Amino acid sequence: MYHELSTKQKQILDKLTKQKGFLSWTRLLLLLASIYFFYQMLYQRNEHLGIHAFVLLVAFIIVVNFYLKLNTKVAYHKALKKINDDEIAFLEGKHVFENGSEFQNPQHAFSYDLDLFGSNSIFQFINRSGTSLGKQRFANDLQEIPTKELIEQKQKAIQELKDKIDFRQHFQTLAHLAGTSEKEDLAIKNWSETKTEKPSALLQITAILIPVLFVISCVGFFFDLHPVFPKLAGFFFTFNLALVGFLSQSILKEIGKSDKIANSIQQYAKMIHVFEKTHFQSNYLNELQSQLKNDQKSVHLVLDELANCFEKLNTIANFFIFIAFNGTFQYHFWVYKRLLKWKQNHQQHLWNWIEVIGKIEALNSLANFAYNNAEYEYPEISEQTNSYFEELGHPLISKEKRVRNSIDFSQKQFVILTGSNMSGKSTFLRTVGINLVLSYVGAPIDAKKASVYPLPLWVSMRLTDSLSDSESFFFAEVKRLKQIVTEAEKQPIFVLLDEILKGTNSDDKKTGTVGVIEKLHQLNAIGMIATHDLEVCATTEKHTETMINKRFEVEIIDNELHFDYLLKDGICQNKNATFIMKKMEII
């Protein structure tokens, strides 16, 4: 499909490029012809040639407008072609998308440990947002624990959007053309939350009275009614400039709060218009549309009005417009007054409207993920704190190398996982964790069948020394375990622990690990712990109804290690550390 869409866009671009070349030459010829006839008019003193020059100049302006519109079309179809080319490259295994490293947070309950952000991450794998709004919303969604009802609503929305590829790519193209950054979005948000002082009544009366007096003076000057009128016209013109100069501080302050947001709002208006006019079946998408309701007119038109106000206010820096328009009829005062009226009517809704764009982009990213993986299944969202996965795979591992395993937490709520080095323990922990996260955002997962309950997820897999806090690896790990236990005391949670207490001696490690498992069992936590300490596995004998041992094994065949990465019942029997060190001639 992406190859077909890319080819179609190339054909359109080839056609538009030819039209662009024709219009480019046409505008040049019209301009040269207009200049020629104007020169001949002056040389021959023939006013008829001036008419020809004027007509050609008008034709030149019309062609320039067509050329600019054509440029906009070219930019759109280039962006749309790039979207499909990027998908083709991605499916071929190339990392062409942003990795979201700015969202990495080692203190988060699970995002850092599960590689949700960074190189070769879930964010890089799924995110297709073109605006900072969409990226931020998707990053937030990956790190939140929603309700059962919200997950089910998102599942239906993603299923519907999956098949609306034309809508998704159109919206995505507009998002990329917007080119907005977090700075512009923050400026919009700040502007929507600040109050603006209204001009005083005296200033408003003066802004009406002085232009009227200026017009009267001009009329008197034109009809030569009295010698005083030229002087009055000059006085009132100067007075108008002084008046707007006094007001310019307030105008510049308003523009300063919203630096470079006119273009951003224009692009957001286009995106909202596309979403407003599209018919949807799912409740979640209809709910988002309902958030864009306005009593007077469509939200995209309301946003266009705001962008128009800012564009006009920005012309205060144009010396010609400032002198000509403000000296006559207080142009920027009336635009400023119109902006204040807009703010009074819509300020409280502005940021809510803008946020909807981010939510749509996040859903579109997940729908694109569902489209690229049509064989994935949507997990059932359980009523009880039980979860199971049948033939579960890791979405970041290539499908050719991916090994799928089943695991059930509904009967045995806690699993002690053992296995030799490189046997797949950590990868399986991340497989479970990542698929839980995908389930929570409403996405399909690589499983034949699954059931998930949205429990708060806590993971301890990748901790680092905190040199800035003079904190050792061991202390950082203990702090994380303390957080996990504290959360488990408040509510049921799902935990994934990988070889905990690595920063202490073997006896302490074994005793501490058993203690943590017993504590989590006492608090009814659900989850899994991976360990090399086989003695820890004896803990299941005390809690046979709720705990189980699982293992990954390795075989040595023809003096080579062989991993099948298949999850089995019981405790790991084989080891490989000594074998590997001997093979590498270390010992």
Coordinates of C-alpha atoms in Angstrom, one line a residue:
M1 CA 0.0 0.0 0.0
Y2 CA 2.7 2.5 0.9
H3 CA 4.5 1.8 -2.4
E4 CA 1.3 2.6 -4.3
L5 CA 0.7 5.8 -2.3
S6 CA 4.2 7.0 -2.8
T7 CA 4.1 6.3 -6.6
K8 CA 0.8 8.2 -6.8
Q9 CA 2.3 11.2 -5.0
K10 CA 5.3 11.1 -7.3
Q11 CA 3.0 11.3 -10.4
I12 CA 1.1 14.2 -8.8
L13 CA 4.4 16.0 -8.1
D14 CA 5.7 15.5 -11.6
K15 CA 2.5 17.1 -12.9
L16 CA 2.6 20.0 -10.5
T17 CA 6.3 20.6 -11.2
K18 CA 5.6 21.0 -14.9
Q19 CA 2.8 23.5 -14.0
K20 CA 5.1 25.3 -11.7
G21 CA 7.7 25.7 -14.4
F22 CA 5.1 27.0 -16.8
L23 CA 3.8 29.6 -14.3
S24 CA 7.3 30.6 -13.4
W25 CA 8.2 31.5 -17.0
T26 CA 4.8 33.1 -17.5
R27 CA 5.1 35.4 -14.5
L28 CA 8.6 36.4 -15.7
L29 CA 7.4 37.2 -19.2
L30 CA 4.3 39.2 -17.9
L31 CA 6.6 41.2 -15.6
L32 CA 9.0 42.0 -18.4
A33 CA 6.2 42.9 -20.8
S34 CA 4.6 45.2 -18.2
I35 CA 7.9 47.0 -17.7
Y36 CA 8.4 47.3 -21.4
F37 CA 5.0 48.8 -22.1
F38 CA 5.4 51.2 -19.1
Y39 CA 8.8 52.3 -20.5
Q40 CA 7.2 52.8 -23.9
M41 CA 4.4 54.8 -22.4
L42 CA 6.9 57.2 -20.8
Y43 CA 9.1 57.3 -24.0
Q44 CA 6.2 57.8 -26.5
R45 CA 3.9 59.6 -24.1
N46 CA 1.1 57.3 -25.1
E47 CA -1.4 56.6 -22.3
H48 CA -2.9 53.6 -24.2
L49 CA 0.4 51.8 -23.7
G50 CA 0.0 52.5 -20.0
I51 CA -3.3 50.7 -20.0
H52 CA -1.5 47.7 -21.6
A53 CA 1.2 47.9 -18.9
F54 CA -1.5 48.0 -16.1
V55 CA -3.4 45.0 -17.6
L56 CA -0.1 43.0 -17.8
L57 CA 0.8 43.9 -14.3
V58 CA -2.6 42.7 -13.0
A59 CA -2.1 39.5 -15.0
F60 CA 1.3 39.1 -13.4
I61 CA -0.2 39.5 -9.9
I62 CA -2.9 36.9 -10.7
V63 CA -0.2 34.4 -12.0
V64 CA 1.9 35.0 -8.9
N65 CA -1.1 34.1 -6.7
F66 CA -1.6 30.9 -8.7
Y67 CA 2.2 30.2 -8.4
L68 CA 2.1 30.6 -4.6
K69 CA -1.0 28.3 -4.3
L70 CA 0.8 25.8 -6.5
N71 CA 3.8 26.0 -4.2
T72 CA 1.6 25.2 -1.3
K73 CA 0.2 22.1 -3.2
V74 CA 3.8 21.0 -4.0
A75 CA 4.8 21.3 -0.3
Y76 CA 1.7 19.2 0.7
H77 CA 2.3 16.4 -1.8
K78 CA 6.1 16.3 -1.0
A79 CA 5.2 15.9 2.7
L80 CA 2.7 13.2 1.9
K81 CA 5.1 11.3 -0.3
K82 CA 7.8 11.5 2.5
I83 CA 5.3 10.0 4.9
N84 CA 4.9 7.0 2.7
D85 CA 8.6 6.8 1.9
D86 CA 9.4 6.8 5.6
E87 CA 6.9 4.0 6.3
I88 CA 8.6 2.0 3.5
A89 CA 12.0 2.6 5.0
F90 CA 10.7 1.7 8.5
L91 CA 9.3 -1.6 7.3
E92 CA 12.6 -2.4 5.8
G93 CA 14.2 -2.0 9.2
K94 CA 15.6 1.5 9.1
H95 CA 15.3 3.9 12.0
V96 CA 13.9 7.0 10.3
F97 CA 11.7 8.4 13.1
E98 CA 12.4 10.5 16.2
N99 CA 13.3 8.4 19.3
G100 CA 11.7 10.6 22.0
S101 CA 14.9 10.7 24.1
E102 CA 13.8 14.0 25.6
F103 CA 11.0 12.0 27.4
Q104 CA 13.4 9.6 29.2
N105 CA 12.9 9.7 32.9
P106 CA 14.9 7.2 35.1
Q107 CA 12.6 8.0 38.0
H108 CA 9.4 6.9 36.3
A109 CA 7.7 3.8 37.5
F110 CA 8.4 1.8 34.3
S111 CA 9.1 3.9 31.1
Y112 CA 12.9 4.0 31.5
D113 CA 13.3 0.3 32.4
L114 CA 11.1 -0.8 29.5
D115 CA 12.8 1.3 26.8
L116 CA 9.8 3.3 25.9
F117 CA 12.0 6.2 24.8
G118 CA 15.4 6.4 23.2
S119 CA 17.1 4.6 20.3
N120 CA 15.1 1.5 19.1
S121 CA 12.3 2.3 21.5
I122 CA 8.5 1.9 21.5
F123 CA 8.2 5.7 20.9
Q124 CA 10.5 5.5 17.8
F125 CA 8.7 2.4 16.6
I126 CA 5.1 3.8 16.8
N127 CA 5.1 7.6 17.0
R128 CA 4.1 9.4 13.8
S129 CA 3.2 12.8 15.3
G130 CA 4.2 15.9 13.4
T131 CA 3.5 18.5 16.1
S132 CA 5.0 18.7 19.6
L133 CA 1.4 18.4 20.9
G134 CA 1.1 14.9 19.4
K135 CA 4.5 13.8 20.6
Q136 CA 3.9 15.0 24.1
R137 CA 0.4 13.5 24.2
F138 CA 1.7 10.1 23.0
A139 CA 4.6 10.2 25.4
N140 CA 2.1 10.9 28.3
D141 CA -0.2 8.2 27.2
L142 CA 2.6 5.6 27.2
Q143 CA 3.3 6.5 30.9
E144 CA -0.2 6.6 32.3
I145 CA -2.5 4.0 33.7
P146 CA -6.0 4.7 32.3
T147 CA -9.4 3.2 33.4
K148 CA -10.8 0.1 31.8
E149 CA -13.6 2.2 30.2
L150 CA -11.0 4.6 28.6
I151 CA -8.9 1.7 27.2
E152 CA -11.9 0.1 25.6
Q153 CA -13.0 3.4 24.0
K154 CA -9.5 3.9 22.6
Q155 CA -9.4 0.4 21.2
K156 CA -12.6 1.1 19.2
A157 CA -11.3 4.5 18.1
I158 CA -8.0 2.9 16.9
Q159 CA -9.8 0.1 15.1
E160 CA -11.8 2.7 13.2
L161 CA -8.9 5.0 12.4
K162 CA -6.8 2.0 11.2
D163 CA -8.9 1.7 8.1
K164 CA -9.1 5.5 7.5
I165 CA -5.7 5.7 5.9
D166 CA -6.6 8.7 3.8
F167 CA -7.8 10.7 6.8
R168 CA -4.7 9.7 8.9
Q169 CA -2.2 10.6 6.2
H170 CA -3.9 13.9 5.4
F171 CA -4.0 14.8 9.1
Q172 CA -0.4 13.7 9.5
T173 CA 0.7 15.8 6.5
L174 CA -0.9 18.9 7.8
A175 CA 0.8 18.2 11.2
H176 CA 4.2 18.0 9.5
L177 CA 3.6 21.1 7.5
A178 CA 2.7 23.0 10.7
G179 CA 6.3 22.4 12.0
T180 CA 5.4 23.6 15.4
S181 CA 7.7 23.3 18.4
E182 CA 7.1 23.0 22.1
K183 CA 8.1 26.7 22.4
E184 CA 5.2 27.9 20.2
D185 CA 2.7 25.6 22.0
L186 CA 3.9 26.9 25.3
A187 CA 3.4 30.5 24.0
I188 CA -0.2 29.7 23.0
K189 CA -0.9 28.1 26.4
N190 CA 0.6 31.0 28.3
W191 CA -1.3 33.5 26.1
S192 CA -4.6 31.7 26.8
E193 CA -4.0 31.9 30.5
T194 CA -3.0 35.6 30.8
K195 CA -5.3 38.5 31.3
T196 CA -5.1 41.6 29.1
E197 CA -5.9 45.1 30.3
K198 CA -8.6 46.8 28.2
P199 CA -8.0 50.3 26.9
S200 CA -9.5 53.0 29.0
A201 CA -12.9 54.5 27.9
L202 CA -11.1 57.8 27.2
L203 CA -8.6 56.1 24.9
Q204 CA -11.4 54.3 23.0
I205 CA -13.4 57.6 22.6
T206 CA -10.2 59.4 21.4
A207 CA -9.5 56.6 18.9
I208 CA -12.8 57.2 17.3
L209 CA -12.9 61.0 17.6
I210 CA -9.5 61.8 16.2
P211 CA -9.8 59.8 12.9
V212 CA -13.3 61.4 12.4
L213 CA -11.8 64.8 12.8
F214 CA -8.9 63.9 10.5
V215 CA -11.4 62.8 7.8
I216 CA -13.4 66.1 8.2
S217 CA -10.1 68.0 7.9
C218 CA -9.2 66.2 4.7
V219 CA -12.6 66.9 3.2
G220 CA -12.2 70.6 4.1
F221 CA -8.7 70.6 2.6
F222 CA -9.9 68.8 -0.6
F223 CA -12.7 71.3 -1.3
D224 CA -10.5 74.2 -0.1
L225 CA -13.1 75.3 2.4
H226 CA -10.6 77.2 4.6
P227 CA -6.8 77.6 4.9
V228 CA -6.9 76.1 8.4
F229 CA -7.9 72.6 7.2
P230 CA -4.5 71.5 5.8
K231 CA -3.0 72.4 9.1
L232 CA -5.7 70.5 11.0
A233 CA -5.3 67.5 8.8
G234 CA -1.6 67.4 9.6
F235 CA -2.2 67.9 13.3
F236 CA -4.8 65.1 13.5
F237 CA -2.6 62.8 11.4
T238 CA 0.3 63.4 13.9
F239 CA -2.1 63.0 16.8
N240 CA -3.3 59.6 15.5
L241 CA 0.4 58.4 15.3
A242 CA 1.0 59.7 18.8
L243 CA -2.1 57.9 20.1
V244 CA -1.2 54.5 18.5
G245 CA 2.4 55.0 19.7
F246 CA 1.0 55.2 23.2
L247 CA -1.0 52.0 22.6
S248 CA 1.9 50.2 20.9
Q249 CA 3.4 49.2 24.3
S250 CA 0.2 47.1 25.0
I251 CA 0.1 45.7 21.5
L252 CA 3.8 44.7 21.6
K253 CA 3.3 43.1 25.0
E254 CA 0.4 41.1 23.6
I255 CA 2.5 39.9 20.6
G256 CA 5.4 39.1 23.0
K257 CA 3.2 36.7 24.9
S258 CA 2.3 34.9 21.7
D259 CA 5.6 35.0 19.7
K260 CA 5.3 33.3 16.3
I261 CA 2.0 31.6 17.0
A262 CA -0.1 33.1 14.2
N263 CA 1.2 30.4 11.7
S264 CA 0.8 27.7 14.3
I265 CA -2.8 28.6 14.9
Q266 CA -3.5 28.7 11.2
Q267 CA -2.2 25.2 10.8
Y268 CA -4.0 24.0 13.8
A269 CA -7.2 25.4 12.4
K270 CA -6.7 23.4 9.2
M271 CA -6.2 20.2 11.2
I272 CA -9.3 20.8 13.3
H273 CA -11.3 21.5 10.2
V274 CA -10.3 18.1 8.7
F275 CA -11.3 16.4 12.0
E276 CA -14.5 18.4 12.3
K277 CA -15.9 17.4 8.9
T278 CA -15.0 13.7 9.2
H279 CA -17.7 11.3 10.2
F280 CA -16.8 8.8 13.0
Q281 CA -18.6 5.8 14.6
S282 CA -16.6 5.3 17.8
N283 CA -17.7 7.1 21.0
Y284 CA -14.2 8.4 21.8
L285 CA -13.7 10.2 18.5
N286 CA -17.2 11.6 18.7
E287 CA -16.4 12.8 22.2
L288 CA -13.3 14.6 20.9
Q289 CA -15.4 16.2 18.2
S290 CA -17.9 17.4 20.8
Q291 CA -15.0 19.2 22.5
L292 CA -14.7 21.3 19.4
K293 CA -18.3 22.7 19.5
N294 CA -18.8 26.4 19.5
D295 CA -22.1 28.2 19.8
Q296 CA -21.4 30.8 17.1
K297 CA -19.4 29.1 14.3
S298 CA -17.0 26.2 13.6
V299 CA -13.9 26.1 15.8
H300 CA -11.5 26.2 12.8
L301 CA -13.1 29.5 11.7
V302 CA -12.8 30.9 15.3
L303 CA -9.1 30.0 15.3
D304 CA -8.6 31.5 11.8
E305 CA -9.9 34.8 13.3
L306 CA -7.4 34.6 16.1
A307 CA -4.5 33.9 13.6
N308 CA -5.7 36.8 11.5
C309 CA -5.6 39.2 14.4
F310 CA -2.1 38.2 15.3
E311 CA -0.9 38.5 11.7
K312 CA -2.4 42.1 11.5
L313 CA -0.9 43.1 14.8
N314 CA 2.5 41.9 13.7
T315 CA 2.4 44.5 11.0
I316 CA 3.0 47.1 13.6
A317 CA 6.7 46.6 12.9
N318 CA 6.1 47.6 9.3
F319 CA 7.0 51.3 9.1
F320 CA 4.9 52.0 6.0
I321 CA 1.8 50.3 7.4
F322 CA 2.3 51.9 10.8
I323 CA 2.5 55.5 9.4
A324 CA -0.1 55.2 6.6
F325 CA -2.8 53.1 8.4
N326 CA -2.5 54.4 11.9
G327 CA -2.1 58.1 10.9
T328 CA -5.4 57.9 9.2
F329 CA -7.8 55.6 11.1
Q330 CA -6.0 53.9 14.0
Y331 CA -5.7 50.6 12.2
H332 CA -3.8 48.7 15.0
F333 CA -6.0 50.0 17.7
W334 CA -9.1 48.4 16.1
V335 CA -7.3 45.1 15.4
Y336 CA -6.1 45.1 19.1
K337 CA -9.7 45.8 20.2
R338 CA -10.9 42.9 18.0
L339 CA -8.3 40.6 19.6
L340 CA -9.5 41.5 23.1
K341 CA -13.0 40.7 22.1
W342 CA -11.9 37.3 20.8
K343 CA -10.0 36.7 24.0
Q344 CA -13.0 37.6 26.1
N345 CA -15.3 35.2 24.2
H346 CA -13.0 32.2 23.6
Q347 CA -9.9 32.4 25.9
Q348 CA -11.2 29.7 28.3
H349 CA -11.6 27.2 25.4
L350 CA -8.5 27.8 23.3
W351 CA -6.1 25.4 25.0
N352 CA -8.7 22.7 25.2
W353 CA -9.2 23.0 21.5
I354 CA -5.5 22.8 20.8
E355 CA -5.1 19.8 23.0
V356 CA -7.5 17.8 20.9
I357 CA -5.0 17.9 18.1
G358 CA -2.4 16.1 20.2
K359 CA -5.0 13.5 21.2
I360 CA -5.9 12.8 17.5
E361 CA -2.2 12.6 16.6
A362 CA -1.5 10.1 19.3
L363 CA -4.5 7.9 18.2
N364 CA -3.3 8.2 14.6
S365 CA 0.1 6.9 15.6
L366 CA -1.5 3.9 17.3
A367 CA -3.8 3.3 14.3
N368 CA -0.8 3.3 12.0
F369 CA 0.9 0.8 14.3
A370 CA -2.3 -1.4 14.1
Y371 CA -2.4 -1.0 10.3
N372 CA 1.3 -2.1 10.0
N373 CA 0.6 -5.1 12.2
A374 CA -2.8 -6.4 11.0
E375 CA -2.2 -9.8 12.6
Y376 CA -2.0 -8.3 16.1
E377 CA -4.9 -8.8 18.5
Y378 CA -6.6 -6.4 20.9
P379 CA -6.5 -7.8 24.4
E380 CA -9.7 -8.2 26.4
I381 CA -9.8 -5.7 29.3
S382 CA -10.7 -7.7 32.3
E383 CA -13.1 -6.8 35.1
Q384 CA -10.7 -8.5 37.7
T385 CA -7.1 -8.1 38.5
N386 CA -6.1 -11.0 36.3
S387 CA -4.0 -11.0 33.2
Y388 CA -2.8 -13.7 30.8
F389 CA -1.1 -13.8 27.5
E390 CA -1.2 -16.6 24.9
E391 CA 1.7 -16.7 22.4
L392 CA 3.1 -13.3 23.4
G393 CA 5.9 -11.7 21.4
H394 CA 8.1 -8.7 21.7
P395 CA 7.1 -6.0 19.1
L396 CA 10.6 -4.6 18.7
I397 CA 12.2 -7.9 17.8
S398 CA 12.0 -8.7 14.0
K399 CA 9.1 -11.1 13.3
E400 CA 11.5 -13.6 11.8
K401 CA 13.5 -13.9 15.0
R402 CA 10.7 -13.4 17.4
V403 CA 9.9 -16.3 19.8
R404 CA 6.4 -16.2 21.4
N405 CA 5.6 -17.6 24.9
S406 CA 2.4 -17.9 26.9
I407 CA 2.1 -16.9 30.6
D408 CA -0.9 -16.8 32.9
F409 CA -1.1 -14.6 36.0
S410 CA -4.8 -15.3 36.6
Q411 CA -4.1 -18.6 38.5
K412 CA -0.5 -18.1 39.8
Q413 CA -0.2 -14.4 40.4
F414 CA 3.5 -14.3 41.0
V415 CA 6.3 -16.0 38.9
I416 CA 9.9 -16.6 39.8
L417 CA 11.8 -16.8 36.6
T418 CA 15.2 -18.5 36.3
G419 CA 17.6 -19.0 33.4
S420 CA 21.3 -18.9 32.5
N421 CA 22.9 -15.8 31.0
M422 CA 21.5 -14.7 27.7
S423 CA 18.7 -17.2 27.9
G424 CA 16.0 -14.5 27.5
K425 CA 14.9 -13.6 31.0
S426 CA 15.2 -9.8 30.7
T427 CA 13.8 -9.8 27.3
F428 CA 10.7 -11.7 28.4
L429 CA 10.2 -9.3 31.3
R430 CA 10.3 -6.5 28.8
T431 CA 8.0 -8.4 26.5
V432 CA 5.4 -8.6 29.2
G433 CA 5.9 -5.0 30.3
I434 CA 5.8 -3.5 26.8
N435 CA 2.7 -5.4 25.9
L436 CA 1.0 -4.2 29.1
V437 CA 1.8 -0.6 28.2
L438 CA 0.5 -1.1 24.6
S439 CA -2.6 -2.7 26.1
Y440 CA -3.1 0.3 28.3
V441 CA -3.0 2.8 25.4
G442 CA -5.6 0.8 23.5
A443 CA -3.2 -0.7 20.9
P444 CA -3.3 -4.3 19.6
I445 CA -0.5 -6.5 20.8
D446 CA 1.5 -9.5 19.4
A447 CA -0.5 -12.2 21.0
K448 CA -2.9 -14.9 19.9
K449 CA -5.2 -14.0 22.8
A450 CA -4.8 -11.9 25.9
S451 CA -6.6 -10.5 28.9
V452 CA -5.4 -7.5 30.8
Y453 CA -6.5 -5.5 33.8
P454 CA -5.0 -1.9 34.0
L455 CA -3.0 -2.3 37.2
P456 CA -0.4 0.3 38.0
L457 CA 2.9 -1.0 36.6
W458 CA 6.2 -0.9 38.5
V459 CA 9.5 -2.1 37.1
S460 CA 13.0 -2.4 38.5
M461 CA 15.4 -3.5 35.7
R462 CA 17.7 -0.7 34.7
L463 CA 19.0 1.4 37.6
T464 CA 22.1 3.5 37.5
D465 CA 24.4 5.2 40.1
S466 CA 23.3 8.8 40.7
L467 CA 26.6 10.6 41.0
S468 CA 24.9 14.0 41.3
D469 CA 23.1 12.8 44.4
S470 CA 26.1 10.8 45.7
E471 CA 23.9 7.8 45.5
S472 CA 25.2 4.3 45.0
F473 CA 23.7 1.7 42.7
F474 CA 22.6 -0.3 45.7
F475 CA 20.9 2.6 47.4
A476 CA 19.1 3.6 44.2
E477 CA 17.8 0.0 43.9
V478 CA 16.6 -0.1 47.5
K479 CA 14.8 3.3 47.0
R480 CA 13.0 1.8 44.0
L481 CA 12.0 -1.3 45.9
K482 CA 10.8 1.0 48.7
Q483 CA 8.6 2.9 46.2
I484 CA 7.2 -0.4 44.9
V485 CA 6.4 -1.7 48.3
T486 CA 4.8 1.6 49.3
E487 CA 2.6 1.5 46.2
A488 CA 1.7 -2.1 46.8
E489 CA 0.5 -1.1 50.3
K490 CA -1.9 1.4 48.8
Q491 CA -3.4 -0.7 45.9
P492 CA -2.9 -3.8 43.8
I493 CA 0.0 -3.4 41.4
F494 CA 1.8 -5.3 38.7
V495 CA 5.6 -5.7 39.2
L496 CA 8.5 -6.8 37.0
L497 CA 11.8 -7.2 38.8
D498 CA 15.1 -8.2 37.2
E499 CA 17.9 -9.6 39.4
I500 CA 17.3 -7.2 42.3
L501 CA 19.9 -6.3 44.9
K502 CA 22.9 -6.7 42.5
G503 CA 24.9 -4.3 44.6
T504 CA 25.4 -6.5 47.6
N505 CA 26.9 -9.9 48.5
S506 CA 25.3 -13.2 47.6
D507 CA 23.9 -14.0 51.0
D508 CA 22.4 -10.6 51.5
K509 CA 21.1 -10.7 47.9
K510 CA 19.4 -14.1 48.4
T511 CA 17.9 -13.1 51.8
G512 CA 16.8 -9.7 50.5
T513 CA 15.3 -11.1 47.4
V514 CA 13.2 -13.7 49.3
G515 CA 12.2 -10.9 51.7
V516 CA 11.0 -8.7 48.9
I517 CA 9.0 -11.6 47.3
E518 CA 7.4 -12.5 50.6
K519 CA 6.5 -8.8 51.2
L520 CA 4.9 -8.4 47.7
H521 CA 3.1 -11.7 48.1
Q522 CA 1.7 -10.5 51.4
L523 CA 0.5 -7.3 49.7
N524 CA -1.2 -9.4 46.9
A525 CA 1.1 -7.9 44.2
I526 CA 1.0 -9.6 40.8
G527 CA 4.0 -10.0 38.5
M528 CA 7.3 -11.6 37.9
I529 CA 10.9 -11.6 39.2
A530 CA 13.9 -12.9 37.3
T531 CA 16.8 -14.3 39.4
H532 CA 20.0 -16.3 39.1
D533 CA 19.7 -17.5 42.8
L534 CA 18.1 -20.9 42.5
E535 CA 17.6 -21.0 46.3
V536 CA 15.1 -18.2 45.9
C537 CA 12.8 -20.6 43.9
A538 CA 12.1 -22.5 47.1
T539 CA 9.8 -19.6 48.1
T540 CA 7.1 -21.1 45.8
E541 CA 6.9 -24.2 48.0
K542 CA 5.3 -22.1 50.7
H543 CA 2.8 -20.5 48.4
T544 CA 1.9 -23.2 45.9
E545 CA -1.5 -21.7 45.2
T546 CA -0.3 -18.3 44.2
M547 CA 3.4 -18.7 43.1
I548 CA 5.1 -20.7 40.3
N549 CA 8.6 -21.2 39.0
K550 CA 9.3 -20.7 35.3
R551 CA 12.6 -21.1 33.4
F552 CA 14.5 -20.6 30.2
E553 CA 17.1 -23.2 29.4
V554 CA 20.3 -23.4 27.3
E555 CA 21.9 -26.4 25.7
I556 CA 25.5 -27.1 24.8
I557 CA 25.6 -28.9 21.5
D558 CA 28.8 -29.6 19.6
N559 CA 30.6 -27.2 21.9
E560 CA 28.2 -24.4 21.1
L561 CA 25.4 -22.7 23.1
H562 CA 21.9 -23.2 21.8
F563 CA 19.0 -21.1 23.1
D564 CA 15.4 -21.9 22.2
Y565 CA 14.0 -18.9 24.3
L566 CA 10.9 -21.1 25.1
L567 CA 9.4 -20.6 28.5
K568 CA 9.1 -23.8 30.6
D569 CA 7.8 -24.8 34.0
G570 CA 10.2 -25.4 36.8
I571 CA 13.7 -24.2 37.9
C572 CA 16.6 -23.7 35.5
Q573 CA 19.0 -26.7 35.4
N574 CA 21.8 -25.5 33.1
K575 CA 24.5 -22.8 33.5
N576 CA 26.7 -21.3 30.9
A577 CA 28.9 -18.6 32.5
T578 CA 31.9 -20.9 33.1
F579 CA 31.5 -22.4 29.6
I580 CA 31.5 -19.0 27.9
M581 CA 34.6 -17.8 29.9
K582 CA 36.5 -21.0 28.9
K583 CA 35.5 -20.7 25.3
M584 CA 36.8 -17.1 25.2
E585 CA 40.0 -18.3 26.9
I586 CA 39.5 -16.1 30.0
I587 CA 39.9 -19.1 32.3

